[in-house]
Short mmCIF file of C-alpha atoms in Angstrom, two decimals:
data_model
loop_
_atom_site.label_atom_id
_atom_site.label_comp_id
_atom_site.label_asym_id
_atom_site.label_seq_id
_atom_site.Cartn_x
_atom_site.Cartn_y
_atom_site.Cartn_z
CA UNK M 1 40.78 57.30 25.29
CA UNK M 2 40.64 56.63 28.80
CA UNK M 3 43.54 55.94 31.41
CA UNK M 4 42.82 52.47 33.96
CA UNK M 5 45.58 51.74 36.26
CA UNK M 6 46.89 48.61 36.80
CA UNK M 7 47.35 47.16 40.14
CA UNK M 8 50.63 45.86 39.73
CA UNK M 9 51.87 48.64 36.68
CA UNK M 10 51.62 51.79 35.56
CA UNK M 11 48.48 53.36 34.10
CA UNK M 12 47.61 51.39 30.72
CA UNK M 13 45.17 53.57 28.33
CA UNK M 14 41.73 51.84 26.63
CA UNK M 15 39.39 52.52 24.44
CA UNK M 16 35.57 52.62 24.77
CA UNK M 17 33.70 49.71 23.97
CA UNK M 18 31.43 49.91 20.87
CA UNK M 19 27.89 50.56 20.96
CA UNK M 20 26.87 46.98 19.50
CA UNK M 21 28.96 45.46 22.62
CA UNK M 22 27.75 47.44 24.87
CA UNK M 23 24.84 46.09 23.93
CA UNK M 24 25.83 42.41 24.40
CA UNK M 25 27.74 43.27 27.51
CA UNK M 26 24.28 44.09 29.09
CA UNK M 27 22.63 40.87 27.76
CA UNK M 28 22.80 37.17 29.33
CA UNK M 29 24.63 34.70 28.23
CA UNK M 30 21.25 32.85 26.76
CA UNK M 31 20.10 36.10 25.21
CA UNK M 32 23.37 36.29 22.84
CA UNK M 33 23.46 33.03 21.98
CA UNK M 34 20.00 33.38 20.74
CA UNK M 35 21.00 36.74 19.10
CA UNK M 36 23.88 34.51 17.62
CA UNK M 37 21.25 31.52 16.80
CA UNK M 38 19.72 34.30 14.09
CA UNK M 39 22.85 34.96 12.43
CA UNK M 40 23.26 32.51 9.44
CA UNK M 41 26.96 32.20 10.60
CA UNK M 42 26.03 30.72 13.88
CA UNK M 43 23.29 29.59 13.79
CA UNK M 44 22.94 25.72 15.53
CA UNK M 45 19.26 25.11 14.67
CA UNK M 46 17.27 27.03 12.01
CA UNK M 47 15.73 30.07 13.15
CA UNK M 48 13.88 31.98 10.20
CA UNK M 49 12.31 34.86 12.41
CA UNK M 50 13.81 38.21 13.71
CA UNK M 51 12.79 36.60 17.31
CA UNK M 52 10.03 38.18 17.83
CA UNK M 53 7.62 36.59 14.90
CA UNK M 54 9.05 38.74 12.16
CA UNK M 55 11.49 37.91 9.01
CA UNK M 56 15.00 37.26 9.40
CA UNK M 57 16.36 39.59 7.29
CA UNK M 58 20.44 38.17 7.27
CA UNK M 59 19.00 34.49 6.16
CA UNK M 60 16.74 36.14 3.91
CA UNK M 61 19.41 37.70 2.52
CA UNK M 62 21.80 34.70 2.45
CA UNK M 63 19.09 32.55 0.84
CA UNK M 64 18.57 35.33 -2.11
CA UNK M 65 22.42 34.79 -2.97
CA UNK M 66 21.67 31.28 -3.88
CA UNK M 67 19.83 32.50 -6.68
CA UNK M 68 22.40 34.65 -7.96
CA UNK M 69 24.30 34.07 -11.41
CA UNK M 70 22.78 32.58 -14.47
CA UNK M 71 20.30 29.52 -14.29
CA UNK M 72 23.53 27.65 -15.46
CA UNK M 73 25.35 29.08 -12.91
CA UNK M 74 22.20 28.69 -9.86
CA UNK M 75 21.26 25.13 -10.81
CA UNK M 76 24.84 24.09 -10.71
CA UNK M 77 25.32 25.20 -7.02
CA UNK M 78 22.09 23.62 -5.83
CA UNK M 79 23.35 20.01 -8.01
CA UNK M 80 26.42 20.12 -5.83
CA UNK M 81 24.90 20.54 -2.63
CA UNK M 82 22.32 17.83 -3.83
CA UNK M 83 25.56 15.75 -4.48
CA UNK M 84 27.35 16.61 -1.43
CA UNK M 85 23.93 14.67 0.29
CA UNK M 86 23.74 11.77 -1.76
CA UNK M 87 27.15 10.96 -0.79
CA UNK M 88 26.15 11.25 2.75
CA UNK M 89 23.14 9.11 1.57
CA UNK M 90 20.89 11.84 2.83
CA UNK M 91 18.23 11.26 -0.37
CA UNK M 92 15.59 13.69 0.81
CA UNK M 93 17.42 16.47 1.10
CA UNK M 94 19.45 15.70 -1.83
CA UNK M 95 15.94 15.04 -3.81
CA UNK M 96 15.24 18.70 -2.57
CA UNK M 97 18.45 20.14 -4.09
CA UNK M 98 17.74 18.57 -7.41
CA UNK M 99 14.32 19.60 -7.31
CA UNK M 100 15.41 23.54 -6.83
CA UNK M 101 18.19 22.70 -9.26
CA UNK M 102 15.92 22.02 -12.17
CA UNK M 103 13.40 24.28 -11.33
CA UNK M 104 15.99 27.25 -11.52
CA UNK M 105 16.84 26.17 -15.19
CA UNK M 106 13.13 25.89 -16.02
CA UNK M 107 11.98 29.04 -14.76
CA UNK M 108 10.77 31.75 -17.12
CA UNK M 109 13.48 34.98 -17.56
CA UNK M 110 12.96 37.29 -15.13
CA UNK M 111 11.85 40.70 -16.76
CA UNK M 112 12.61 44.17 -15.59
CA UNK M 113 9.97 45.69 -13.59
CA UNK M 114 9.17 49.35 -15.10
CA UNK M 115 8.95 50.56 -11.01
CA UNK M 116 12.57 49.55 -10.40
CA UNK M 117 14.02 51.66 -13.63
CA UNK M 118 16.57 50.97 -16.18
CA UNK M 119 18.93 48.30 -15.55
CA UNK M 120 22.36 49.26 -15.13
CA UNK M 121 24.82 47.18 -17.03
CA UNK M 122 28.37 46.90 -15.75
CA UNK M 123 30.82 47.52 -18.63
CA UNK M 124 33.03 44.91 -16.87
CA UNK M 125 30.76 42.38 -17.30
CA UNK M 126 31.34 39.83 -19.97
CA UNK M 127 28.78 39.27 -22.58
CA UNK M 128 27.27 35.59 -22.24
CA UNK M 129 27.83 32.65 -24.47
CA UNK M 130 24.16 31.26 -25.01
CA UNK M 131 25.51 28.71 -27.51
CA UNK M 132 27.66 27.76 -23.85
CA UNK M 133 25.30 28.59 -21.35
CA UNK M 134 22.80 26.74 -23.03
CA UNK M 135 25.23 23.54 -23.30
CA UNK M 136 25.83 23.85 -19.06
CA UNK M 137 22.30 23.78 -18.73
CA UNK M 138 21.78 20.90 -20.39
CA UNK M 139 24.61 19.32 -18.71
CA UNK M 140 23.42 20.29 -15.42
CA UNK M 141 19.98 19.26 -16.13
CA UNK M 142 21.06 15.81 -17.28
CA UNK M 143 23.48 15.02 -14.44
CA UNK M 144 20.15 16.91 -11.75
CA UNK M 145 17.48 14.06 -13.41
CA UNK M 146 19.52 10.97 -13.38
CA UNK M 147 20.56 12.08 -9.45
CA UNK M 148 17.32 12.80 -8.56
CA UNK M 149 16.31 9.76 -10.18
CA UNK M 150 18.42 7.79 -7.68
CA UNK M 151 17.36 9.50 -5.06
CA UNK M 152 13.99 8.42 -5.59
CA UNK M 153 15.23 4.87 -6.68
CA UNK M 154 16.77 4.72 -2.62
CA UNK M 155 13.32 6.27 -1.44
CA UNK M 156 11.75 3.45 -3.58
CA UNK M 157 9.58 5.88 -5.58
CA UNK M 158 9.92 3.33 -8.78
CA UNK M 159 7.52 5.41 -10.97
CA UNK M 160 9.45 8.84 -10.11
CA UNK M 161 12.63 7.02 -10.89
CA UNK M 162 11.19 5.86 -14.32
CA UNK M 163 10.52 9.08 -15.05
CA UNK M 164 13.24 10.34 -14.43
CA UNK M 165 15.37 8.14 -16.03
CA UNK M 166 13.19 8.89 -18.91
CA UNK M 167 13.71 12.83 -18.81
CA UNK M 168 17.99 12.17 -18.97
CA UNK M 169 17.45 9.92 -21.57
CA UNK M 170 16.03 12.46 -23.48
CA UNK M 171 18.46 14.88 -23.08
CA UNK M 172 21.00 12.21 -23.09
CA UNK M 173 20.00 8.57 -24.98
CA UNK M 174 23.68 7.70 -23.92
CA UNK M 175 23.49 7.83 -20.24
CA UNK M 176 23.91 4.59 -18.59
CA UNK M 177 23.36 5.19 -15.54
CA UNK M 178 19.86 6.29 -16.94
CA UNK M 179 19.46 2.30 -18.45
CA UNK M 180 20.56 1.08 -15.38
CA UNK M 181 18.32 3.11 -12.27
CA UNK M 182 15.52 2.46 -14.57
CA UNK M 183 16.21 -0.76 -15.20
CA UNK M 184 16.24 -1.24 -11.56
CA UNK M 185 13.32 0.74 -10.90
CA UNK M 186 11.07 -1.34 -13.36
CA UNK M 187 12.71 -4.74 -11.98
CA UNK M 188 11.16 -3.26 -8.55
CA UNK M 189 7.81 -3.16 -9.86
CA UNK M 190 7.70 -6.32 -11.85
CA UNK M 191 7.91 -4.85 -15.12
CA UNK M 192 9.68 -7.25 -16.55
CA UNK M 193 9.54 -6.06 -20.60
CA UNK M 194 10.49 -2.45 -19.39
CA UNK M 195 13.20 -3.27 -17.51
CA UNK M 196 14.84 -5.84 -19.98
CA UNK M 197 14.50 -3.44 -22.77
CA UNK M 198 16.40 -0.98 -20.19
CA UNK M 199 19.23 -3.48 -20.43
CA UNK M 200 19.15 -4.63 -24.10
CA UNK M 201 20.11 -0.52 -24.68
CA UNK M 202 22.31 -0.42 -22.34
CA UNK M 203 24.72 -2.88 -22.96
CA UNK M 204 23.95 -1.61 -26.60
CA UNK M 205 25.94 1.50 -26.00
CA UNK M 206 28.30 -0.78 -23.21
CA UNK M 207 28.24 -3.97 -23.68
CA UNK M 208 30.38 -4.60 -21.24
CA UNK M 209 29.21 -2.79 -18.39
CA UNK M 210 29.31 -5.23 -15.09
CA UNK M 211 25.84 -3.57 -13.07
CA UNK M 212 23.45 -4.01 -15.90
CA UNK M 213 24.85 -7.53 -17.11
CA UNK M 214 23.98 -8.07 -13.27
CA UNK M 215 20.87 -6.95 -14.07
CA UNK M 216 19.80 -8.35 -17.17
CA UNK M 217 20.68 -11.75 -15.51
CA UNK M 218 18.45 -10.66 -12.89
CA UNK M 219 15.58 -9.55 -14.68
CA UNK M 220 15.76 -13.16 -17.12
CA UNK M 221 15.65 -14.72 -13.40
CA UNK M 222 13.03 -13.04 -12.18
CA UNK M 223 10.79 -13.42 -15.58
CA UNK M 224 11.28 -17.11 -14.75
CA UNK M 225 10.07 -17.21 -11.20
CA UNK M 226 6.91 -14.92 -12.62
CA UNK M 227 5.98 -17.10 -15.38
CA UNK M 228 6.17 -20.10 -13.13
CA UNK M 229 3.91 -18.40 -10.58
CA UNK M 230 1.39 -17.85 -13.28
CA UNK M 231 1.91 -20.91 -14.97
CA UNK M 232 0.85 -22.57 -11.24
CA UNK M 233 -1.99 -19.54 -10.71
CA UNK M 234 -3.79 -20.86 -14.52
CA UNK M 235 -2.99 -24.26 -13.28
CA UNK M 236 -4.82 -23.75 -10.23
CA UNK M 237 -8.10 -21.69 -11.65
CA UNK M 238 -8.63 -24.67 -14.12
CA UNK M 239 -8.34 -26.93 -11.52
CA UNK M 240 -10.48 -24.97 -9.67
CA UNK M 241 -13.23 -24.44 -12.40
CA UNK M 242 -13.03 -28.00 -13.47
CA UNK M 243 -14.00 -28.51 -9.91
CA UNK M 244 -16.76 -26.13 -9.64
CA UNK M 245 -18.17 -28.01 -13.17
CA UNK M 246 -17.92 -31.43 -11.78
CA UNK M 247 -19.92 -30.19 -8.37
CA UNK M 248 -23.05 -28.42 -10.40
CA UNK M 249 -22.68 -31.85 -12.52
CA UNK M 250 -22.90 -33.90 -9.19
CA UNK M 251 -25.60 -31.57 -7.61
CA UNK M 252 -27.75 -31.54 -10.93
CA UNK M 253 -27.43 -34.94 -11.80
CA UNK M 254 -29.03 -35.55 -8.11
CA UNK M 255 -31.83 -33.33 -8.63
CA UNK M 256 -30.46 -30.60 -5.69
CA UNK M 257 -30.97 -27.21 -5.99
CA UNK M 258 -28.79 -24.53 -5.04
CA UNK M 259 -29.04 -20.87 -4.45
CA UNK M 260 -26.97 -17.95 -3.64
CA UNK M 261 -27.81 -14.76 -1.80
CA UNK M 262 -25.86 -11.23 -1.22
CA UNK M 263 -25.83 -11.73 2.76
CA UNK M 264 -24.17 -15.12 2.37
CA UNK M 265 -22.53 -16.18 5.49
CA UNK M 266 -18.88 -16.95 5.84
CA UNK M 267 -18.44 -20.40 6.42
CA UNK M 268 -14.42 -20.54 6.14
CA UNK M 269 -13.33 -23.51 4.67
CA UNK M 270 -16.78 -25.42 4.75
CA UNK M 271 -18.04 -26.20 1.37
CA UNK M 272 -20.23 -28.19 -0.01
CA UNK M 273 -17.36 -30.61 -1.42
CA UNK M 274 -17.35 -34.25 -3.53
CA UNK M 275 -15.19 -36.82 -1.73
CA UNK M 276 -13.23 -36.78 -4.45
CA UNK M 277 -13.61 -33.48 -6.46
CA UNK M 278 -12.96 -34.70 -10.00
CA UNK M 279 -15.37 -37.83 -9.72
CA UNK M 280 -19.35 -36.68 -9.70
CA UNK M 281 -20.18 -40.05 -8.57
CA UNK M 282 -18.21 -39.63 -5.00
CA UNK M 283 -20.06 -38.69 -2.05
CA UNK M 284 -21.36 -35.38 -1.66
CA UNK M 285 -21.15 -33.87 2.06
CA UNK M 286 -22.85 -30.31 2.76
CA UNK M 287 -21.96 -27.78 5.82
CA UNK M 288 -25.13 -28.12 7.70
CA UNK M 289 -26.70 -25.89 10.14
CA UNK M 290 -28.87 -27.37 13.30
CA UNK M 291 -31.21 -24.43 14.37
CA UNK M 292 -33.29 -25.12 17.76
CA UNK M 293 -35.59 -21.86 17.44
CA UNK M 294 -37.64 -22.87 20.72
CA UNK M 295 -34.43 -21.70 22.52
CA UNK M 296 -32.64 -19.68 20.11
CA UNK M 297 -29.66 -22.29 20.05
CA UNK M 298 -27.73 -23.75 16.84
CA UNK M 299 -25.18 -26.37 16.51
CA UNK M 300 -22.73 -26.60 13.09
CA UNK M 301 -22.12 -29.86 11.30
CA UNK M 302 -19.24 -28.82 8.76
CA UNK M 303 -19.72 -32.15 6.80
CA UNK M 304 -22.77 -33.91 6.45
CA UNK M 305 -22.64 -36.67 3.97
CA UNK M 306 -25.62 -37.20 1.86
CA UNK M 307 -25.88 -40.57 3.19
CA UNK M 308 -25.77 -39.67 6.20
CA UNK M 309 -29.07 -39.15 8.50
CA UNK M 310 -29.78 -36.65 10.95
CA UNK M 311 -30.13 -38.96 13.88
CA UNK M 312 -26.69 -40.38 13.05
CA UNK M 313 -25.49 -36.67 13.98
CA UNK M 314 -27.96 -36.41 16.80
CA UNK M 315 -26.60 -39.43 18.70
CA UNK M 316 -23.74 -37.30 19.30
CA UNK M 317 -24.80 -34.23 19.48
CA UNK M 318 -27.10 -35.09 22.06
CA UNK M 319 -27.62 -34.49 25.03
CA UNK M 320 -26.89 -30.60 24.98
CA UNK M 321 -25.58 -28.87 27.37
CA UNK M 322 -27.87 -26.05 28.10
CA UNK M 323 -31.15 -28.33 27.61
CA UNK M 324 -31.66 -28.03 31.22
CA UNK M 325 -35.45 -29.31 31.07
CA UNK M 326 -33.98 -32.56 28.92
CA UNK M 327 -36.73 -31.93 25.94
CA UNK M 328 -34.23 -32.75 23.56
CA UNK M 329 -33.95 -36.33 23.27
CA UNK M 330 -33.91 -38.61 19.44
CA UNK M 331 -37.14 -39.91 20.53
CA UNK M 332 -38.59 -36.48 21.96
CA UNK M 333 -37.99 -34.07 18.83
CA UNK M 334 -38.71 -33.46 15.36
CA UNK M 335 -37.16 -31.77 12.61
CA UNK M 336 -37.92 -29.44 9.68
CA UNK M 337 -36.69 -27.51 6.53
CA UNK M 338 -37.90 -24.91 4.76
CA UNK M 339 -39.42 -25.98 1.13
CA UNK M 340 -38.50 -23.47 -2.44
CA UNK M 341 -42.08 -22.42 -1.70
CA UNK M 342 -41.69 -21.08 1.60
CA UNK M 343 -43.35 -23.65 3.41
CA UNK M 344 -42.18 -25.89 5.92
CA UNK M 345 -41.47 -30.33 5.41
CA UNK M 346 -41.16 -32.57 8.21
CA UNK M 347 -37.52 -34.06 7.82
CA UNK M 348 -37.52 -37.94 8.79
CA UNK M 349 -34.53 -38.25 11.19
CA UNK M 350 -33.76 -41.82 9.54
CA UNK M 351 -34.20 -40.26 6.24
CA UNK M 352 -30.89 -39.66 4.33
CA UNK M 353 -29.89 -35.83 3.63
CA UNK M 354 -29.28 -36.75 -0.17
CA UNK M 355 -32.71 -38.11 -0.40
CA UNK M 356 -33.95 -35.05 1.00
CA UNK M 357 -32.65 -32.65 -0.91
CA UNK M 358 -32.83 -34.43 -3.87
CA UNK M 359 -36.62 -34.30 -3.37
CA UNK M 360 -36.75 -31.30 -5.17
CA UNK M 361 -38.64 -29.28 -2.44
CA UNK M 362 -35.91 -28.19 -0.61
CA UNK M 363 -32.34 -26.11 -1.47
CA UNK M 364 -28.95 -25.45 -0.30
CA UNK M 365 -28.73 -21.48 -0.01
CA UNK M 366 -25.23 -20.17 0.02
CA UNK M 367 -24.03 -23.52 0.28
CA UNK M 368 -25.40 -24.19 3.73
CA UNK M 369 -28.24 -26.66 4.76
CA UNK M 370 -30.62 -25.35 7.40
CA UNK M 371 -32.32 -28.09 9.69
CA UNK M 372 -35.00 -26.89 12.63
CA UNK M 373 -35.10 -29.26 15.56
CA UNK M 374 -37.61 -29.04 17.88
CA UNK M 375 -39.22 -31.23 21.21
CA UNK M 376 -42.65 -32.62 19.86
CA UNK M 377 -44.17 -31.31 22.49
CA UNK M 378 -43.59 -27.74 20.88
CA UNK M 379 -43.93 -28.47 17.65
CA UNK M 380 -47.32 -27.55 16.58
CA UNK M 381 -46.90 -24.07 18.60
CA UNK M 382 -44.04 -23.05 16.26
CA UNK M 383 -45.20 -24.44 13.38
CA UNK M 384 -48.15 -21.62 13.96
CA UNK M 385 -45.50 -19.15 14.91
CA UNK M 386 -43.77 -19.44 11.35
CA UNK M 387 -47.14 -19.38 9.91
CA UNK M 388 -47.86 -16.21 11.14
CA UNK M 389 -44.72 -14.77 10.64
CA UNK M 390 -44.85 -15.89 6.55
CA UNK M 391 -47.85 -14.24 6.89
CA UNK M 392 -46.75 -10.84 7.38
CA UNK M 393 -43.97 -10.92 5.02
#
């Protein structure tokens, strides 16, 4: 004891402080509130070192308590913190909860490890019920699955939900709320059998419970809007393909040959089309591609009829804009395709396309028609040019 006088009284005794605040007294106030940040107790934001990179042995220590008891007993607490969560709609960390809940009841016994000794037994303790314990765990793990399975029904993991709706069920075929998040969950993902069979056993064991009549009226609405999209999907690919029949009727019955490639180019919504797609006898117009390989320059025609002629499209094509010299003119230039053989045939620009193609030396590759123009004056030059260049291929 030690005597400190007073400045307005007599002489009041105190005691010495202890070491542990002597300690704090000579710290700052940021050094004990990170001292205090460690303790469990205080602690404002998690802090699972000693401070210095090492393990904090008092959350350590607090964490190995939450594994105390019997797996009953362990999984229990962890399902009511998982609870507390979900009611504060914080799904991942009640998901977590669950997660550690069942795990704890499906972990192997724990066996006595020869280094540690015997195991004392406490005559106080009282000897378990398994017939009891075994009839918490269950409980426990029923009520953990069809939690977590909302948990993953909010996170919209569907397929986890299913699953483990499925997993209560099995411990439980009398859980409802198992028929119902499952029900939901396969309503999610279009599984329409799944989740109507989800309410047909339901409302088996209550028929008169409100969310899955919602549901089931749900699901029959939603099987209706499906089966009408597919009805208009099959509607559409045998349009489609009666379509695609009439066209190879009209091309063949024409004499025009067609061929596809792996490089084939996107043309969008060009097509080689019939004026009226049902009707092989209506006019057939082709996406048509003007090449002018004296100047590397090409012009797109996205439907040339096939009684149509190239100097009908010339006349407005013409004159072009970078043809500085004027050597394009529809007196001045000829034109060219390339024959099934490899060669080249001289294209009459008063000639129609449909006579042209249906000549039989020429086809449509990928759907496109590919016309050279170029100034007569030029001609024979690249004629040689693609000459040679067949050559060497």
């Amino acid at each position: 004891m030690a005597d400190q006088a007073s400045k307005d009284g007599p002489v009041l005794p105190s005691a010495a402080m202890p070491p542990a605040m002597a300690d704090i007294k000579s710290q700052s106030v940021d050094e004990v509130i990170k001292e205090m940040n460690r303790l469990p107790l205080f602690m404002t934001t998690l802090d699972e070192t000693d401070g210095e990179g090492g393990q904090n042995d008092a959350l350590e220590a607090l964490k190995a308590l939450a594994y105390e008891g019997t797996k009953a007993e362990v999984a229990e607490n962890f399902r009511q913190q998982g609870n507390e969560c979900a009611r504060a709609k914080q799904w991942t960390d009640a998901k977590e909860f669950y997660d550690k809940a069942i795990a704890a009841l499906k972990a192997p016994k724990k066996e006595q490890d020869p280094e540690e000794g015997p195991e004392i037994i406490d005559v106080t303790d009282v000897e378990l019920n398994e017939e009891e314990e075994a009839k918490k765990e269950k409980a426990t793990e029923e009520a953990c699955y069809v939690n977590r399975a909302l948990c993953n029904l909010e996170k919209k993991n569907y397929r986890s939900c299913i699953q483990d709706c499925a997993a209560t069920i099995r411990l439980n075929p009398s859980n409802i709320k198992a028929y119902y998040r499952s029900g939901v969950a396969c309503l999610s993902l279009d599984k329409i059998p799944e989740a109507t069979d989800a309410c047909e056993l339901g409302l088996q064991l209550d028929p008169s419970n409100a969310p899955l009549q919602t549901l089931k009226v749900k699901v029959a609405s939603r099987k209706t809007h499906l089966e009408a999209l597919e009805k208009a999907r099959r509607e559409r690919e045998a349009k489609a393909a009666s379509e695609r029949a009439t066209l190879a009727l009209a091309l063949k019955s024409r004499g025009i040959k067609t061929r596809g490639t792996e490089q084939a180019p996107d043309l969008e919504d060009a097509a080689v089309k019939l004026e009226t797609a049902l009707d092989p006898s209506s006019t057939l117009s082709f996406p048509v591609l003007l090449l002018y390989p004296t100047h590397s320059q090409s012009d797109f025609i996205k439907a040339f009829g096939e009684a149509d002629t190239l100097n009908q499209h010339l006349e407005y094509i013409f004159p072009l804009p970078w043809d500085e010299r004027q050597e394009f003119k529809l007196d001045d230039v000829e034109a060219y395709m390339e024959t099934i053989a490899g060669g080249l045939i001289k294209m009459g620009k008063k000639m129609t396309l449909g006579k042209v193609l249906g000549s039989g030396k020429c086809e449509v590759v990928d759907g496109l028609v590919r016309i050279s123009v170029v100034p007569k004056a030029k001609a024979a030059e690249w004629i040689e040019e693609f000459k040679k260049r067949r050559g060497t291929n």
